Amino acid sequence: QVQLVQSGAEVKKPGASVKVSCKASGYTFTGYYMHWVRQAPGQGLEWMGRINPNSGGTNYAQKFQGRVTMTRDTSISTAYMELSRLRSDDTAVYYCASPRSGWYYYWGQGTLVTVSS
Amino acid sequence: EIVLTQSPATLSLSPGERATLSCRASQSVSSYLAWYQQKPGQAPRLLIYDASNRATGIPARFSGSGSGTDFTLTISSLEPEDFAVYYCQQRSNWPPDTFGQGTKLEIK
């Protein structure tokens, strides 16, 4: 069965960077884009961007351009999302999501990133 | 960017009742709309895609309708496990994907 397993919770200081991983199993990793979506405490869902695991090509939401970098390691079927210059309003749960037919069928369990001095 | 507006923000109903949730788009998204259910501490779960198609394993009491700018998620007879937050999402005008702000379905 398809599984997306994310790395554990992180606590970072303002200005630092965080890198979250998402390990995929149960399907061909290079066959489907991997998206990243975040959710601030008590808030809605916000799309951050996506990576093509086959080519490494990326598309980022304008809001995060210049601060987010999405990469992948096909040898271990893992996608990564790195967010730099963290601010307190980056405190959120970060999800990886793998679409089927264009919709987010499979989700990771989420990674809580807390930004606090 | 297309804005999705969900209503009501909170819906208070009892088990066995019918729930009707609305999602309105700021411009037409054709049928490129999905509904997700999210319970506390969990990732969202896809319920409905392409406005009216149930995802695999989703009970028949969940149905979606609409096209263009106005969409509805209907739960025909609420079960205790249906009380959660529901989000709509569009992918017509991409990037970005956008989500509504959510409707909280709570037990009355």
Short mmCIF file of C-alpha atoms in Angstrom, two decimals:
data_model
loop_
_atom_site.label_atom_id
_atom_site.label_comp_id
_atom_site.label_asym_id
_atom_site.label_seq_id
_atom_site.Cartn_x
_atom_site.Cartn_y
_atom_site.Cartn_z
CA GLN A 1 0.00 0.00 0.00
CA VAL A 2 1.07 3.57 -0.61
CA GLN A 3 2.76 5.24 2.36
CA LEU A 4 4.34 8.63 2.81
CA VAL A 5 6.37 8.81 6.00
CA GLN A 6 7.67 12.20 7.09
CA SER A 7 10.46 13.19 9.42
CA GLY A 8 9.82 14.23 12.98
CA ALA A 9 8.89 17.52 14.59
CA GLU A 10 11.37 20.39 14.54
CA VAL A 11 11.93 23.47 16.67
CA LYS A 12 13.83 26.28 15.00
CA LYS A 13 14.83 29.83 15.82
CA PRO A 14 13.79 32.74 13.62
CA GLY A 15 16.13 33.12 10.68
CA ALA A 16 17.12 29.45 10.62
CA SER A 17 16.27 26.84 8.00
CA VAL A 18 14.38 23.56 8.25
CA LYS A 19 14.47 20.53 5.99
CA VAL A 20 11.57 18.06 6.09
CA SER A 21 11.74 14.66 4.44
CA CYS A 22 9.00 12.47 2.98
CA LYS A 23 9.80 8.83 2.23
CA ALA A 24 7.48 7.16 -0.26
CA SER A 25 6.74 3.47 -0.58
CA GLY A 26 4.22 1.23 -2.29
CA TYR A 27 4.42 2.90 -5.70
CA THR A 28 6.92 4.09 -8.30
CA PHE A 29 8.37 7.22 -6.72
CA THR A 30 9.40 8.77 -10.03
CA GLY A 31 5.95 8.29 -11.53
CA TYR A 32 4.09 11.00 -9.63
CA TYR A 33 4.73 14.57 -8.57
CA MET A 34 5.20 15.25 -4.86
CA HIS A 35 3.49 18.32 -3.47
CA TRP A 36 3.97 20.14 -0.19
CA VAL A 37 1.07 21.73 1.69
CA ARG A 38 1.22 23.46 5.05
CA GLN A 39 -1.33 24.23 7.76
CA ALA A 40 -0.77 26.86 10.43
CA PRO A 41 -2.32 26.13 13.86
CA GLY A 42 -6.10 26.30 13.61
CA GLN A 43 -5.91 27.49 10.02
CA GLY A 44 -6.59 26.15 6.55
CA LEU A 45 -4.41 24.45 3.95
CA GLU A 46 -1.82 26.28 1.86
CA TRP A 47 -0.08 24.87 -1.20
CA MET A 48 3.65 25.51 -1.23
CA GLY A 49 4.87 23.82 -4.38
CA ARG A 50 5.69 20.57 -6.09
CA ILE A 51 8.59 18.56 -7.45
CA ASN A 52 8.75 16.14 -10.34
CA PRO A 53 10.73 13.26 -8.81
CA ASN A 54 11.71 12.02 -12.26
CA SER A 55 13.30 15.21 -13.59
CA GLY A 56 13.77 17.20 -10.39
CA GLY A 57 11.84 20.08 -11.89
CA THR A 58 9.99 22.28 -9.41
CA ASN A 59 7.12 24.75 -9.24
CA TYR A 60 6.77 26.97 -6.19
CA ALA A 61 3.95 29.16 -4.95
CA GLN A 62 4.86 32.79 -5.47
CA LYS A 63 4.60 33.42 -1.74
CA PHE A 64 7.52 31.07 -1.05
CA GLN A 65 9.73 31.85 -4.05
CA GLY A 66 13.28 32.47 -2.88
CA ARG A 67 12.75 30.77 0.49
CA VAL A 68 11.71 27.23 -0.41
CA THR A 69 13.71 24.51 -2.10
CA MET A 70 12.29 21.11 -2.99
CA THR A 71 14.61 18.26 -3.85
CA ARG A 72 14.52 14.49 -4.07
CA ASP A 73 16.73 11.43 -3.79
CA THR A 74 15.38 8.78 -6.13
CA SER A 75 17.74 6.11 -4.72
CA ILE A 76 15.79 6.16 -1.46
CA SER A 77 12.40 7.36 -2.79
CA THR A 78 12.50 10.45 -0.62
CA ALA A 79 11.43 14.01 -1.25
CA TYR A 80 12.64 16.99 0.74
CA MET A 81 11.30 20.46 1.44
CA GLU A 82 13.66 23.07 2.84
CA LEU A 83 12.36 26.43 4.04
CA SER A 84 14.85 29.14 4.91
CA ARG A 85 14.78 32.44 6.79
CA LEU A 86 12.11 31.07 9.08
CA ARG A 87 9.68 33.44 10.81
CA SER A 88 7.21 32.84 13.60
CA ASP A 89 4.36 32.69 11.10
CA ASP A 90 6.03 29.69 9.46
CA THR A 91 4.98 27.67 12.49
CA ALA A 92 2.77 25.01 10.93
CA VAL A 93 2.29 21.37 10.12
CA TYR A 94 3.93 20.58 6.79
CA TYR A 95 2.50 17.77 4.68
CA CYS A 96 3.77 16.00 1.61
CA ALA A 97 1.04 14.79 -0.72
CA SER A 98 1.07 12.55 -3.77
CA PRO A 99 -1.69 13.13 -6.27
CA ARG A 100 -3.58 10.68 -8.43
CA SER A 101 -5.57 11.99 -11.35
CA GLY A 102 -4.55 15.45 -10.17
CA TRP A 103 -6.01 15.21 -6.67
CA TYR A 104 -4.26 14.66 -3.32
CA TYR A 105 -5.02 11.02 -2.73
CA TYR A 106 -2.09 10.22 -0.46
CA TRP A 107 -0.73 12.33 2.38
CA GLY A 108 2.12 12.07 4.80
CA GLN A 109 1.36 12.19 8.50
CA GLY A 110 2.58 15.77 8.77
CA THR A 111 5.61 17.37 10.38
CA LEU A 112 5.17 20.11 12.96
CA VAL A 113 7.69 22.89 12.57
CA THR A 114 7.75 25.38 15.43
CA VAL A 115 9.60 28.66 15.00
CA SER A 116 10.33 30.31 18.30
CA SER A 117 13.11 32.30 19.88
CA GLU B 1 -5.54 33.36 -7.88
CA ILE B 2 -8.94 31.77 -7.45
CA VAL B 3 -10.49 32.27 -4.03
CA LEU B 4 -12.78 29.60 -2.61
CA THR B 5 -15.32 30.67 -0.01
CA GLN B 6 -16.93 28.00 2.13
CA SER B 7 -20.15 28.36 4.07
CA PRO B 8 -21.16 28.10 6.74
CA ALA B 9 -18.00 28.37 8.83
CA THR B 10 -19.56 26.08 11.42
CA LEU B 11 -22.48 23.71 11.02
CA SER B 12 -24.09 22.16 14.11
CA LEU B 13 -26.15 19.05 13.43
CA SER B 14 -27.12 15.79 15.08
CA PRO B 15 -26.28 12.24 13.96
CA GLY B 16 -28.79 11.06 11.38
CA GLU B 17 -29.39 14.54 9.99
CA ARG B 18 -28.49 15.71 6.50
CA ALA B 19 -25.53 18.06 6.07
CA THR B 20 -25.14 20.49 3.19
CA LEU B 21 -21.83 22.32 2.81
CA SER B 22 -21.18 25.00 0.22
CA CYS B 23 -18.09 26.13 -1.68
CA ARG B 24 -18.12 29.12 -4.01
CA ALA B 25 -15.30 30.01 -6.38
CA SER B 26 -14.34 33.56 -7.34
CA GLN B 27 -14.32 32.47 -10.99
CA SER B 28 -15.27 29.34 -12.84
CA VAL B 29 -13.29 26.21 -12.04
CA SER B 30 -15.38 24.01 -14.34
CA SER B 31 -15.54 20.70 -12.47
CA TYR B 32 -11.99 20.85 -11.13
CA LEU B 33 -13.05 20.79 -7.50
CA ALA B 34 -12.44 18.35 -4.66
CA TRP B 35 -13.60 17.93 -1.09
CA TYR B 36 -11.45 16.74 1.82
CA GLN B 37 -12.27 15.71 5.37
CA GLN B 38 -9.84 16.43 8.19
CA LYS B 39 -10.05 15.18 11.75
CA PRO B 40 -7.94 16.60 14.59
CA GLY B 41 -4.32 15.53 14.40
CA GLN B 42 -4.78 13.83 11.05
CA ALA B 43 -3.94 14.63 7.46
CA PRO B 44 -6.80 15.52 5.14
CA ARG B 45 -8.59 12.67 3.36
CA LEU B 46 -9.88 12.97 -0.19
CA LEU B 47 -13.65 12.44 -0.33
CA ILE B 48 -14.84 13.80 -3.68
CA TYR B 49 -12.92 14.73 -6.82
CA ASP B 50 -13.93 16.30 -10.12
CA ALA B 51 -16.88 17.80 -8.22
CA SER B 52 -18.97 14.64 -8.00
CA ASN B 53 -16.83 11.49 -8.00
CA ARG B 54 -16.35 9.63 -4.73
CA ALA B 55 -12.79 8.60 -3.95
CA THR B 56 -11.99 4.97 -3.28
CA GLY B 57 -13.52 3.67 -0.08
CA ILE B 58 -15.71 6.72 0.59
CA PRO B 59 -19.21 5.78 1.78
CA ALA B 60 -22.17 6.47 -0.48
CA ARG B 61 -23.67 8.91 2.04
CA PHE B 62 -21.13 11.46 0.77
CA SER B 63 -22.01 13.15 -2.50
CA GLY B 64 -20.81 16.19 -4.39
CA SER B 65 -22.48 18.38 -6.96
CA GLY B 66 -22.02 21.59 -8.87
CA SER B 67 -19.92 23.11 -11.61
CA GLY B 68 -18.56 26.49 -12.54
CA THR B 69 -18.56 28.56 -9.36
CA ASP B 70 -21.02 26.85 -6.99
CA PHE B 71 -20.46 23.47 -5.38
CA THR B 72 -22.09 21.42 -2.65
CA LEU B 73 -20.99 18.53 -0.48
CA THR B 74 -23.90 16.59 0.95
CA ILE B 75 -23.78 14.00 3.70
CA SER B 76 -27.14 12.26 3.56
CA SER B 77 -27.30 10.92 7.11
CA LEU B 78 -24.58 11.91 9.54
CA GLU B 79 -22.61 9.23 11.34
CA PRO B 80 -20.64 10.06 14.51
CA GLU B 81 -17.35 9.75 12.61
CA ASP B 82 -18.40 12.43 10.10
CA PHE B 83 -17.94 15.30 12.52
CA ALA B 84 -14.78 16.99 11.28
CA VAL B 85 -13.56 19.93 9.21
CA TYR B 86 -14.24 19.89 5.48
CA TYR B 87 -12.22 21.72 2.84
CA CYS B 88 -12.82 22.31 -0.83
CA GLN B 89 -9.91 22.64 -3.27
CA GLN B 90 -9.63 23.74 -6.89
CA ARG B 91 -7.01 22.97 -9.50
CA SER B 92 -8.54 24.72 -12.49
CA ASN B 93 -6.28 27.75 -12.44
CA TRP B 94 -2.90 26.40 -11.48
CA PRO B 95 -0.55 27.32 -9.95
CA PRO B 96 -1.45 27.59 -7.23
CA ASP B 97 -3.88 25.01 -6.00
CA THR B 98 -6.15 26.82 -3.59
CA PHE B 99 -8.26 25.63 -0.72
CA GLY B 100 -11.30 27.05 0.99
CA GLN B 101 -11.04 28.13 4.60
CA GLY B 102 -13.00 25.12 5.83
CA THR B 103 -16.36 24.26 7.35
CA LYS B 104 -16.39 22.74 10.81
CA LEU B 105 -19.15 20.17 11.19
CA GLU B 106 -19.86 19.80 14.89
CA ILE B 107 -22.27 17.74 16.95
CA LYS B 108 -25.32 19.64 18.11
#
